[in-house]
Coordinates of C-alpha atoms and ligand atoms in Angstrom, one line a residue:
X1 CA -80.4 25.5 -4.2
X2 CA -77.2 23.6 -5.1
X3 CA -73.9 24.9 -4.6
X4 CA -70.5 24.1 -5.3
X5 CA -69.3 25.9 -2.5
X6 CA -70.9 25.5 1.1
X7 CA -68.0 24.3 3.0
X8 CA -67.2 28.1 3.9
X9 CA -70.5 29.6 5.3
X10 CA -72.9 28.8 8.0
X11 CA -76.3 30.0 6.7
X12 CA -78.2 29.4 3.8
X13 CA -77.7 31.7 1.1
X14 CA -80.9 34.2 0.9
X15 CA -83.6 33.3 -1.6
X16 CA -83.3 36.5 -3.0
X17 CA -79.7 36.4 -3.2
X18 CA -79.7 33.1 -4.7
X19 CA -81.8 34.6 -7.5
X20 CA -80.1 37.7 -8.2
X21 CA -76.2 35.7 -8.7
X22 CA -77.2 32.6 -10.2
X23 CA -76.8 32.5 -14.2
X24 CA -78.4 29.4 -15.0
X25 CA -81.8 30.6 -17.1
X26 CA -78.8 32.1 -19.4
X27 CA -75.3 30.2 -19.3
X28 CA -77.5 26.5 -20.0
X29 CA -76.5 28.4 -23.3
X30 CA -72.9 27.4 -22.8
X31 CA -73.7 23.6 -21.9
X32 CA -72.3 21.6 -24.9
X33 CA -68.7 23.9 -24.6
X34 CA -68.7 23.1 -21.0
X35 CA -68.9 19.2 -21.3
X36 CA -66.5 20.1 -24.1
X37 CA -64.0 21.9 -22.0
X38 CA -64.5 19.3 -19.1
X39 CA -63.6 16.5 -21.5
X40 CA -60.5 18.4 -23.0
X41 CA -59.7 18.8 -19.2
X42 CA -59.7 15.5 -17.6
X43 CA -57.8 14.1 -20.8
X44 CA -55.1 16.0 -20.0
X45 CA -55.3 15.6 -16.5
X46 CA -55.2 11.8 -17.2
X47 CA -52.1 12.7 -20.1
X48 CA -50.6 14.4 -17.0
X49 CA -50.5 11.9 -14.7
X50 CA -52.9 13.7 -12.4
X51 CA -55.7 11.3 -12.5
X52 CA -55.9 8.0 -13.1
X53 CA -56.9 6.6 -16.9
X54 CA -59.7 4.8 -14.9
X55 CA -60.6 7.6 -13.5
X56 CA -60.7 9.7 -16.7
X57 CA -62.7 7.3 -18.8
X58 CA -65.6 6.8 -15.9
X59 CA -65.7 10.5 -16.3
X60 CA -65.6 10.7 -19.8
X61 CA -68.1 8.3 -20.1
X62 CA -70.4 10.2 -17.2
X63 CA -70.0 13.7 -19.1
X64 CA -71.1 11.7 -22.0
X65 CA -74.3 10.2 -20.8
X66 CA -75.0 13.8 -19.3
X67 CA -75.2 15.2 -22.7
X68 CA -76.6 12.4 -24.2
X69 CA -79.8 13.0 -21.9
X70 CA -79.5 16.5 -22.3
X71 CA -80.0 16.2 -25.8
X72 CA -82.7 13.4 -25.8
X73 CA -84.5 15.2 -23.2
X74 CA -84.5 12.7 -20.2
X75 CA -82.6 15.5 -18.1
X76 CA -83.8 18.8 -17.8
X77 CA -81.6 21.9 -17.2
X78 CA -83.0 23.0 -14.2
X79 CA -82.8 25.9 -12.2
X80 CA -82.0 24.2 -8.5
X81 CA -78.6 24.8 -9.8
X82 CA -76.6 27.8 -9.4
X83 CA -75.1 27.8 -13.3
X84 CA -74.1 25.4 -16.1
X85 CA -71.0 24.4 -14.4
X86 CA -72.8 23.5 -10.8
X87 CA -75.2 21.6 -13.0
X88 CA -72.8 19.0 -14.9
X89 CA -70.4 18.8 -11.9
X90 CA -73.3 18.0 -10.0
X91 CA -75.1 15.5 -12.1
X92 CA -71.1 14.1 -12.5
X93 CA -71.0 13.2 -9.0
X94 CA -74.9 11.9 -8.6
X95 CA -73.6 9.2 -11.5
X96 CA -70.4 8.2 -10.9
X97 CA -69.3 9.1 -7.5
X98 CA -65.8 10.1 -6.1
X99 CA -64.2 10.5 -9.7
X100 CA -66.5 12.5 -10.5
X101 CA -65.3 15.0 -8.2
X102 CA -61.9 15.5 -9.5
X103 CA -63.3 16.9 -12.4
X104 CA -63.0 20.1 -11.0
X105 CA -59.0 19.6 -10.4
X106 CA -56.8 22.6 -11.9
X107 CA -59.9 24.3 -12.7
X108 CA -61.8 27.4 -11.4
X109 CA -65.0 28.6 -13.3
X110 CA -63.4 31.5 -13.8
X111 CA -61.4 29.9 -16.3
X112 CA -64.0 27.4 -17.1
X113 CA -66.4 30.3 -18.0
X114 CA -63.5 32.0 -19.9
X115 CA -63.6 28.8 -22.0
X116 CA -66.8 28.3 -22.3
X117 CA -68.0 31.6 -23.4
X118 CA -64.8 32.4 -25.8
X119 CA -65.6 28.5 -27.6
X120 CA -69.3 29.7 -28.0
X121 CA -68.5 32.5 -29.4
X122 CA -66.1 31.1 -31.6
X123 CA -68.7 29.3 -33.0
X124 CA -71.1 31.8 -33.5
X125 CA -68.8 34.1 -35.4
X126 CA -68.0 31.2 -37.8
X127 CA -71.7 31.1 -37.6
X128 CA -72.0 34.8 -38.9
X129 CA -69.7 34.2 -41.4
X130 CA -71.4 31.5 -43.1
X131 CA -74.6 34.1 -43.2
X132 CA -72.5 36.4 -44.7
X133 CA -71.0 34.4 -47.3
X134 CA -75.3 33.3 -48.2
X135 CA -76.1 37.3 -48.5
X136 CA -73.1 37.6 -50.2
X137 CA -73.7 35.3 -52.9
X138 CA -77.5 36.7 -53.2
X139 CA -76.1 40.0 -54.0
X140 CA -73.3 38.7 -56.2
X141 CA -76.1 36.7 -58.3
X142 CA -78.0 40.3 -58.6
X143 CA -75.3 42.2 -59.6
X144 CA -74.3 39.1 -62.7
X145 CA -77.9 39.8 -63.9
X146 CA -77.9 43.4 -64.0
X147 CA -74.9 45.0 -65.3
X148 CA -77.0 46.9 -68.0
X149 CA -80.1 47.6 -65.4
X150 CA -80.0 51.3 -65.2
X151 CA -81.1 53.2 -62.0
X152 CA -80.5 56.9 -60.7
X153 CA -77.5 57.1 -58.4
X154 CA -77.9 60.0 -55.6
X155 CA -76.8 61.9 -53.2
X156 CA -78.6 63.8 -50.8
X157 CA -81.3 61.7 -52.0
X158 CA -81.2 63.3 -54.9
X159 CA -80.5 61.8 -58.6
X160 CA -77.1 62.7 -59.2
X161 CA -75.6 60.8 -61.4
X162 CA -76.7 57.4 -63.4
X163 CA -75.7 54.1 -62.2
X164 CA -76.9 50.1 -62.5
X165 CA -78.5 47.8 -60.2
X166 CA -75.2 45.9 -60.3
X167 CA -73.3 48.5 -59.1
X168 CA -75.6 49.9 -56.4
X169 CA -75.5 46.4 -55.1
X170 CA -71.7 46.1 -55.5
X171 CA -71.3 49.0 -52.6
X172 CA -73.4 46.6 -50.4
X173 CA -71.0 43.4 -51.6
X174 CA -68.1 45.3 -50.2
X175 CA -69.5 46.4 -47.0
X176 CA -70.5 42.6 -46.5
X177 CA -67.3 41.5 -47.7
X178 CA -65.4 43.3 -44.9
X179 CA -67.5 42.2 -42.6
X180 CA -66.4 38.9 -43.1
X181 CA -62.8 40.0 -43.5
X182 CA -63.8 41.0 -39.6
X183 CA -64.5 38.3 -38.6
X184 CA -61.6 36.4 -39.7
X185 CA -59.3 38.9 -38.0
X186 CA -61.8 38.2 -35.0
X187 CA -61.4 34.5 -35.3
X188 CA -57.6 34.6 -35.6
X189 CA -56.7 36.9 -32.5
X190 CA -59.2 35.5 -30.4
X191 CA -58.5 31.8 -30.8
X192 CA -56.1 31.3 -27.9
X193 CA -57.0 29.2 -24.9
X194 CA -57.9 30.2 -21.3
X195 CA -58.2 26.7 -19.5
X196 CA -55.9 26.4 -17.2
X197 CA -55.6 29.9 -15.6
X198 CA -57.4 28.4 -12.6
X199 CA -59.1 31.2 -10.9
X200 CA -56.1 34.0 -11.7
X201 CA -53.2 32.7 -10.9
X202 CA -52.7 29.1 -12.7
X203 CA -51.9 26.1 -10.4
X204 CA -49.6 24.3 -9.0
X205 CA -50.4 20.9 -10.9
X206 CA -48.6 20.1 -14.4
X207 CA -51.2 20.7 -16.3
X208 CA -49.9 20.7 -19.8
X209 CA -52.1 24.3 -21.6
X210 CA -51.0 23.2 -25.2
X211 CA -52.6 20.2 -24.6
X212 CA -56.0 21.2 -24.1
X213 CA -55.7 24.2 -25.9
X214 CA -55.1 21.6 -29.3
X215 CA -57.7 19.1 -28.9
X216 CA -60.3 22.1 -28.7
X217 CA -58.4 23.8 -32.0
X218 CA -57.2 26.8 -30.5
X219 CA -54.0 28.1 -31.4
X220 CA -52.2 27.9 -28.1
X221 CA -52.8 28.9 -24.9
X222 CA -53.1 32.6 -23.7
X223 CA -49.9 34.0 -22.1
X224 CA -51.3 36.0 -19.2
X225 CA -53.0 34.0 -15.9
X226 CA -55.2 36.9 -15.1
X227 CA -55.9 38.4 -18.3
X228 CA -57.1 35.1 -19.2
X229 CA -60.0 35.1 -17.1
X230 CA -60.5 39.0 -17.3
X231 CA -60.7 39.4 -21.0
X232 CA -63.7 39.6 -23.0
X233 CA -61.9 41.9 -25.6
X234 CA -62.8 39.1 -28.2
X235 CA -66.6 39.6 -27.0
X236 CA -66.2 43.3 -27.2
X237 CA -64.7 43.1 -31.0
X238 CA -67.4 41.0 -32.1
X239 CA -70.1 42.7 -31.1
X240 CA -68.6 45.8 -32.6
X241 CA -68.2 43.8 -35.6
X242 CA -71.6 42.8 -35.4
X243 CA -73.2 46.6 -35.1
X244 CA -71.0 47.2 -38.5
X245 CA -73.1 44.1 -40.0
X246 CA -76.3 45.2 -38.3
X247 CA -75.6 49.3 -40.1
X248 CA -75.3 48.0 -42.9
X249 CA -77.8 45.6 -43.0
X250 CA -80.0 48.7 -41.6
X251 CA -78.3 51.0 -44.6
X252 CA -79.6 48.1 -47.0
X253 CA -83.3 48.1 -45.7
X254 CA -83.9 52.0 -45.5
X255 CA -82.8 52.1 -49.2
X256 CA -85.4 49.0 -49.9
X257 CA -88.2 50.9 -47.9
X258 CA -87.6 53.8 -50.5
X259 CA -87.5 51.6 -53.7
X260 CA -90.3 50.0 -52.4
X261 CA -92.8 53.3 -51.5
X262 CA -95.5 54.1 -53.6
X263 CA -93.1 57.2 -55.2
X264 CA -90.3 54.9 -56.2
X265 CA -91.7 52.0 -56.5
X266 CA -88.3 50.3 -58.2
X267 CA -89.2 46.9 -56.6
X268 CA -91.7 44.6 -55.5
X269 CA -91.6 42.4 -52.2
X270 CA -92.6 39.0 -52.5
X271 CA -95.7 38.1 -50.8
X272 CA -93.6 35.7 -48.2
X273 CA -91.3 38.6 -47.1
X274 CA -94.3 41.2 -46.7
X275 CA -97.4 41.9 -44.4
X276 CA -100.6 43.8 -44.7
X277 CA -102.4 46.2 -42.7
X278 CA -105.4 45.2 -40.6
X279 CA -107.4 48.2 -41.9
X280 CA -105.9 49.2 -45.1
X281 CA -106.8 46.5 -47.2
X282 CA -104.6 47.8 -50.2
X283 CA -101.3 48.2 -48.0
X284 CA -98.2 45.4 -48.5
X285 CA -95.8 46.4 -45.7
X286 CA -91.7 46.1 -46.1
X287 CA -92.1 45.1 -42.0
X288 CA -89.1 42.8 -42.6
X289 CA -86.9 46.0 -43.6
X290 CA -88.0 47.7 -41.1
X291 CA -87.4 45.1 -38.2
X292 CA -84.0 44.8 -39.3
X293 CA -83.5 48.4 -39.2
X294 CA -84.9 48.6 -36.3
X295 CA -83.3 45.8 -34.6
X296 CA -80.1 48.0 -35.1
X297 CA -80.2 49.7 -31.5
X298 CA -80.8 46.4 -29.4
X299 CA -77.1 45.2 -30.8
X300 CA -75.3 48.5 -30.6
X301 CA -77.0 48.4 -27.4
X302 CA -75.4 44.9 -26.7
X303 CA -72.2 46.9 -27.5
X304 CA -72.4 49.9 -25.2
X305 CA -73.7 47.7 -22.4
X306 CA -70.3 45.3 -22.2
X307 CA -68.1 48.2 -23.1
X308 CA -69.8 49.8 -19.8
X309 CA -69.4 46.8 -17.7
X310 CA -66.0 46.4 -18.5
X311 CA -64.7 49.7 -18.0
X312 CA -64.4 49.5 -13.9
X313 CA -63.5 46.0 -13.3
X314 CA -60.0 45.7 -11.8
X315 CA -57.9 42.5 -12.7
X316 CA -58.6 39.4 -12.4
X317 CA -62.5 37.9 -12.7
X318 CA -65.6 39.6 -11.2
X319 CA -68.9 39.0 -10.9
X320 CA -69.8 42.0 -13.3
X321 CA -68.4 39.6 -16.2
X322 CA -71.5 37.0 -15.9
X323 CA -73.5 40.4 -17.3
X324 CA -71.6 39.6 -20.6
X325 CA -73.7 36.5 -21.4
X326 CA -77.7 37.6 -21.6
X327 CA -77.1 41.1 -24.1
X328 CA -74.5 38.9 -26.1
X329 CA -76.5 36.1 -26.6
X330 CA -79.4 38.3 -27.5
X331 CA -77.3 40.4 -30.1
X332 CA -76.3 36.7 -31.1
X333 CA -79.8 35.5 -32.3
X334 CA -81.0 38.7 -33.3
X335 CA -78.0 39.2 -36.1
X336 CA -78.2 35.6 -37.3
X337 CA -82.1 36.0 -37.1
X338 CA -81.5 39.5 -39.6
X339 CA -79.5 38.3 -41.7
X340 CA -81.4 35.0 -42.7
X341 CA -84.8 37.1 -42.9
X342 CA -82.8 39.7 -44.7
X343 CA -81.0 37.3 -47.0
X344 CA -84.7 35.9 -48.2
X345 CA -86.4 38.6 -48.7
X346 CA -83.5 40.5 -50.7
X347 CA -83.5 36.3 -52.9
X348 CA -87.2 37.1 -53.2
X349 CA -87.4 40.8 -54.0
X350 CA -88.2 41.3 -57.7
X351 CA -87.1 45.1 -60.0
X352 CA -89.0 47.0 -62.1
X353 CA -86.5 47.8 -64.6
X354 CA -88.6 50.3 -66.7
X355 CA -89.1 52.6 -63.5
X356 CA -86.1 52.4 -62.3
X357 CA -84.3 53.4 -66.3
X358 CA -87.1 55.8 -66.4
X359 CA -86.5 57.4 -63.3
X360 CA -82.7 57.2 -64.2
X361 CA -83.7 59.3 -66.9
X362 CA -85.4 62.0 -65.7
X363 CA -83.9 64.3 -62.9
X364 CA -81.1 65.3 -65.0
X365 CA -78.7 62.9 -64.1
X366 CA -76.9 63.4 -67.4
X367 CA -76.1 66.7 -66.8
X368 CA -72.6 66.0 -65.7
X369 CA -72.0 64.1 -69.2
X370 CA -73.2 66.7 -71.1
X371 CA -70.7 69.4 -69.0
X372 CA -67.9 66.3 -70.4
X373 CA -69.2 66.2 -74.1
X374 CA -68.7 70.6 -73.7
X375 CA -65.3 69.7 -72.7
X376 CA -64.7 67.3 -75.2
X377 CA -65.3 69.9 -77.8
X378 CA -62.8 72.2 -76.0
X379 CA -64.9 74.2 -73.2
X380 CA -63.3 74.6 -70.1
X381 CA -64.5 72.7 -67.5
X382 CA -66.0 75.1 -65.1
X383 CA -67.6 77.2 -68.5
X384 CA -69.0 74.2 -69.3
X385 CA -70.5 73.5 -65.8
X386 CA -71.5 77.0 -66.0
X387 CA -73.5 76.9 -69.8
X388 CA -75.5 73.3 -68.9
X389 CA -76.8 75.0 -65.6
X390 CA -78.1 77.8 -67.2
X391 CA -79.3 74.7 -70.1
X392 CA -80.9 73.0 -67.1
X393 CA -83.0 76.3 -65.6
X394 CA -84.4 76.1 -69.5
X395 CA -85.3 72.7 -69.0
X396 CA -87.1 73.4 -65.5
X397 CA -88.5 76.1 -67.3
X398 CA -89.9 74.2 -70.1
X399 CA -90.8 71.3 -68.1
X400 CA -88.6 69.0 -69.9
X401 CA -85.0 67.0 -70.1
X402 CA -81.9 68.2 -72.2
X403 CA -81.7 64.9 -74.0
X404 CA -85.7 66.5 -75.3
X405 CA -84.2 69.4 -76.2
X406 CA -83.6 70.6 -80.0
X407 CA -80.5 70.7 -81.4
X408 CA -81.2 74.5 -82.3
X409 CA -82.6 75.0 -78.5
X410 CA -79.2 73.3 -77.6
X411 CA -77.3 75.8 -80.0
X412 CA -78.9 78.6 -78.6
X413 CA -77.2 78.3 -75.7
X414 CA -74.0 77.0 -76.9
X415 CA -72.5 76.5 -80.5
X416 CA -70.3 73.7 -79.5
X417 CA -73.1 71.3 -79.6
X418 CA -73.5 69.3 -82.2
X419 CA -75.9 66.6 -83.4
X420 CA -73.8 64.0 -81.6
X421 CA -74.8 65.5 -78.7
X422 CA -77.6 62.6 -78.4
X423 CA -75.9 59.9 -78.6
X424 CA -72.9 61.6 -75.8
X425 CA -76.0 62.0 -73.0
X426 CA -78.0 59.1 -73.5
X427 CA -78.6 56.7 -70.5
X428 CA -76.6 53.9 -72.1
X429 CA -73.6 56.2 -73.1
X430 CA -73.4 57.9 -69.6
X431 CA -73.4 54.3 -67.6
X432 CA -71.1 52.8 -70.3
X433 CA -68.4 55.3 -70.6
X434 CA -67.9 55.4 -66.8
X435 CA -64.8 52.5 -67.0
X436 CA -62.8 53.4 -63.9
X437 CA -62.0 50.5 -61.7
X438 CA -64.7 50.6 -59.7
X439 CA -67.1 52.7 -61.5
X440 CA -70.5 51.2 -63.0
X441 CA -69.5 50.7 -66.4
X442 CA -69.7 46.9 -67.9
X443 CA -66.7 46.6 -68.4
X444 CA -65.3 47.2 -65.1
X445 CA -68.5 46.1 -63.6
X446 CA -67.6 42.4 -64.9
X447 CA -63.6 42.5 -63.7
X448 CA -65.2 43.5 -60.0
X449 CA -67.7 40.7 -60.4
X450 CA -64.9 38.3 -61.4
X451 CA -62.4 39.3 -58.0
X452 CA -65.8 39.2 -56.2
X453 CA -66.2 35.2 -57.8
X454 CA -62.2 34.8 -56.9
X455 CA -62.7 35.8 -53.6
X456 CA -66.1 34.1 -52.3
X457 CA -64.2 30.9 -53.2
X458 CA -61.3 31.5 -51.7
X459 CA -62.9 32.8 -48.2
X460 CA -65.0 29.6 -48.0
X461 CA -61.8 27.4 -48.3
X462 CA -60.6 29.2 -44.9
X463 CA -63.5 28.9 -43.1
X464 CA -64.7 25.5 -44.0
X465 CA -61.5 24.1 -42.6
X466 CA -62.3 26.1 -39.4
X467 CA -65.8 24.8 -39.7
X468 CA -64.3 21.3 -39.6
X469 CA -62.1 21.8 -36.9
X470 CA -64.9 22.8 -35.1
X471 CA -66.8 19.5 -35.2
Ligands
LIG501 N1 -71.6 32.4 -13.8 C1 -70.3 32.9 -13.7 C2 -70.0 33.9 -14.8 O1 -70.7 33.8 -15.8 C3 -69.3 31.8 -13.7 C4 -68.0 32.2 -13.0 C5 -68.2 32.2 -11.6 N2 -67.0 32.5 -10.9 C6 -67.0 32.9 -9.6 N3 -65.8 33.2 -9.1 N4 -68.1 33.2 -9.0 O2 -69.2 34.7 -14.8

């Protein structure tokens, strides 16, 4: 059991005890941002005047050698120690002596943890982004290949109306995109600097906040002592952010379970991305979709559970606040793990166009076109909505589709059709003539696809810099 704080009590600390408080299995997460943060710390220290350049660079160069067996494996993470900070101050002071415990000067690890856990984070939602911007160009790819690949649109789960792959894919391109847009608003507020709150309250040395808060690429310094170490608003924002991600990814997957049953069957999982049954010998499984989807609770879970932990803490730090670490990092890994499995299956996943313009077909999904091509020959509206229902009970009837009907069948029901009437209702006609911004006809499909082109480039130039601040 080693400490960094003995001097106080009188007894060892209870086994159990020990056990129960010390975060170690989960914050050796946070070890490369808290050699980073030390680093950042004793720079300025030595900027300040508060420790000697000597005694900077020994530490420096102690911290460094730390990591550097960290990495190669010659020092194990171990859990005699009560966190990640115990462990490098520790393994400071077994190297290079008395410097090594000034680290620590101006510093609590209340604002150490702050630190540690909001430049993690940081990284992981730069992290998400570039995942994001990977699906994103997936789906933008699809949608350039299949502005003329018709498929039923529903609602209810019913056909309703026709659409094209491209567009049906574009609705997915925006939910993504604002998830990124998310995580840039994320990245912005949240880039602000805790070091240097000490444990609430600041210190007395001149420690100089910009300073530090610079060489780690923060924007400045937070503006509040306490709130500094009490926040985890960022944490709290993410992981909402994060859910959003993880409904839509879970949106996306139901939808490819359907396309991909033996009713629909609009598409056709790649052998990679699908798994068989250990009795049915014919069965190919969508098990990636439906990890994903299922996957879903554990992170709104993630959500609920720091929302909860938060709610009764009064200012400033509390224990409660090491519970943020083990759900968030779990949430963590299982988004990035999502999207990348998601990402190669949807790369992989290949259409079958005829079903899908077949099934477009049937299910009278031009029967609001043909209610149009009434009004266009000067039926009202609502007459019109009223003559093709009584045109589609025929059909039902008959067993058959309007577009099958003949034109004297069609007549008999209303003399306003002519033999253009074909031509008006056909699959093509009904996808093309829908030109609306944002409706799935070519042409406005291919000004949306050329924003969407605009855009991706223009997000990456943001976040690359980030990216390279970062390193
Ligand atoms: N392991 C702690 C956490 O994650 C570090 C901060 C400890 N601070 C304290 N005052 N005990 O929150």
């Amino acid at each position: 059991m080693a400490q960094l704080w003995g001097g106080r009590f009188t007894k060892e600390t209870d086994r159990l005890v020990y056990d129960f408080n010390a975060s170690l299995r989960f914050d050796k997460r946070l070890f490369h941002q808290d050699i980073e943060g030390s680093i950042a710390h004793v720079v300025m220290l030595s900027k300040q005047g508060i420790l000697t350049v000597e005694e900077k660079d020994v530490i420096i160069k102690g911290l460094t050698g730390i990591r550097e067996d960290v990495e190669e494996g010659k020092l194990a993470i171990d859990e005699r120690y009560e966190d990640i900070h115990s462990f490098v101050e520790a393994n400071l002071i077994d190297r290079v002596g008395d410097a090594g415990k000034k680290l620590h000067t101006g510093r609590s690890r209340n604002d150490q943890v702050a630190l540690d856990m909001r430049l993690y984070t940081r990284m992981k939602v730069l992290e998400i982004d570039a995942h994001l911007e990977k699906l994103l160009r997936v789906i933008l790819d699809t949608m350039e290949e299949n502005i003329e690949t018709y498929m039923p649109g529903f609602t209810h789960l019913q056909k309703a109306q026709p659409t094209t792959l491209a567009h049906h894919y574009g609705a997915y391109f925006e939910m993504f995109k604002r998830d990124r847009q998310r995580m840039k608003d994320i990245f912005k507020r949240m880039n602000y600097c805790p070091l240097g709150a000490g444990a609430l309250a600041g210190t007395t040395y001149p420690l100089d906040r910009n300073y530090t808060a610079v060489l780690m690429g923060f924007e400045g310094p937070t503006l509040n002592s306490m709130d500094s170490v009490a926040d985890r608003d960022y944490l709290i924002e993410f992981l909402a952010a994060l859910s959003t991600v993880m409904m839509h990814l879970s949106r996306f997957s139901e939808e490819i379970i359907i396309w991909n049953s033996n009713e629909y069957q609009f598409v056709e999982l790649d052998d990679a991305y699908s798994t068989g049954s250990s009795i049915m010998p014919q069965k190919k499984n969508p098990d990636i979709a439906e990890l994903v989807r299922g996957k879903t609770g554990r992170v709104y879970g993630a959500l609920m559970a720091i929302l909860t932990t938060m709610k009764g803490i009064p200012l400033a730090y509390n224990k409660d606040m090491q519970e943020d670490k083990e759900v968030s990092f779990d949430a963590f890994d299982t988004v990035e793990d999502c999207l990348t499995l998601f990402t190669g299956m949807l790369g992989t996943m290949k259409f079958k166009k005829d079903r899908m313009a077949k099934s477009a077909m049937n299910g009278f999904t031009n029967a609001t076109d043909a209610a149009d091509y009434l009004v266009n020959k000067g039926v009202p509206f609502r007459d019109a909505h009223g003559i093709i229902g009584r045109l589609v009970l025929y059909c039902i009837d008959k067993n058959t589709s309007i577009d099958a009907l003949s034109l004297e069948e069609l007549q008999a029901i209303s003399d306003k059709f002519g033999s253009d009437v074909y031509e008006a209702i056909s699959l093509k006609t009904c996808v093309e003539k829908r030109l609306t911004a944002g409706a799935p006809g070519p042409d406005a499909m291919r000004e949306v696809i050329k924003l969407h082109k605009a855009y991706l480039e223009q997000e990456e130039k943001f976040f690359s810099d980030k990216v390279f601040a970062e390193n």
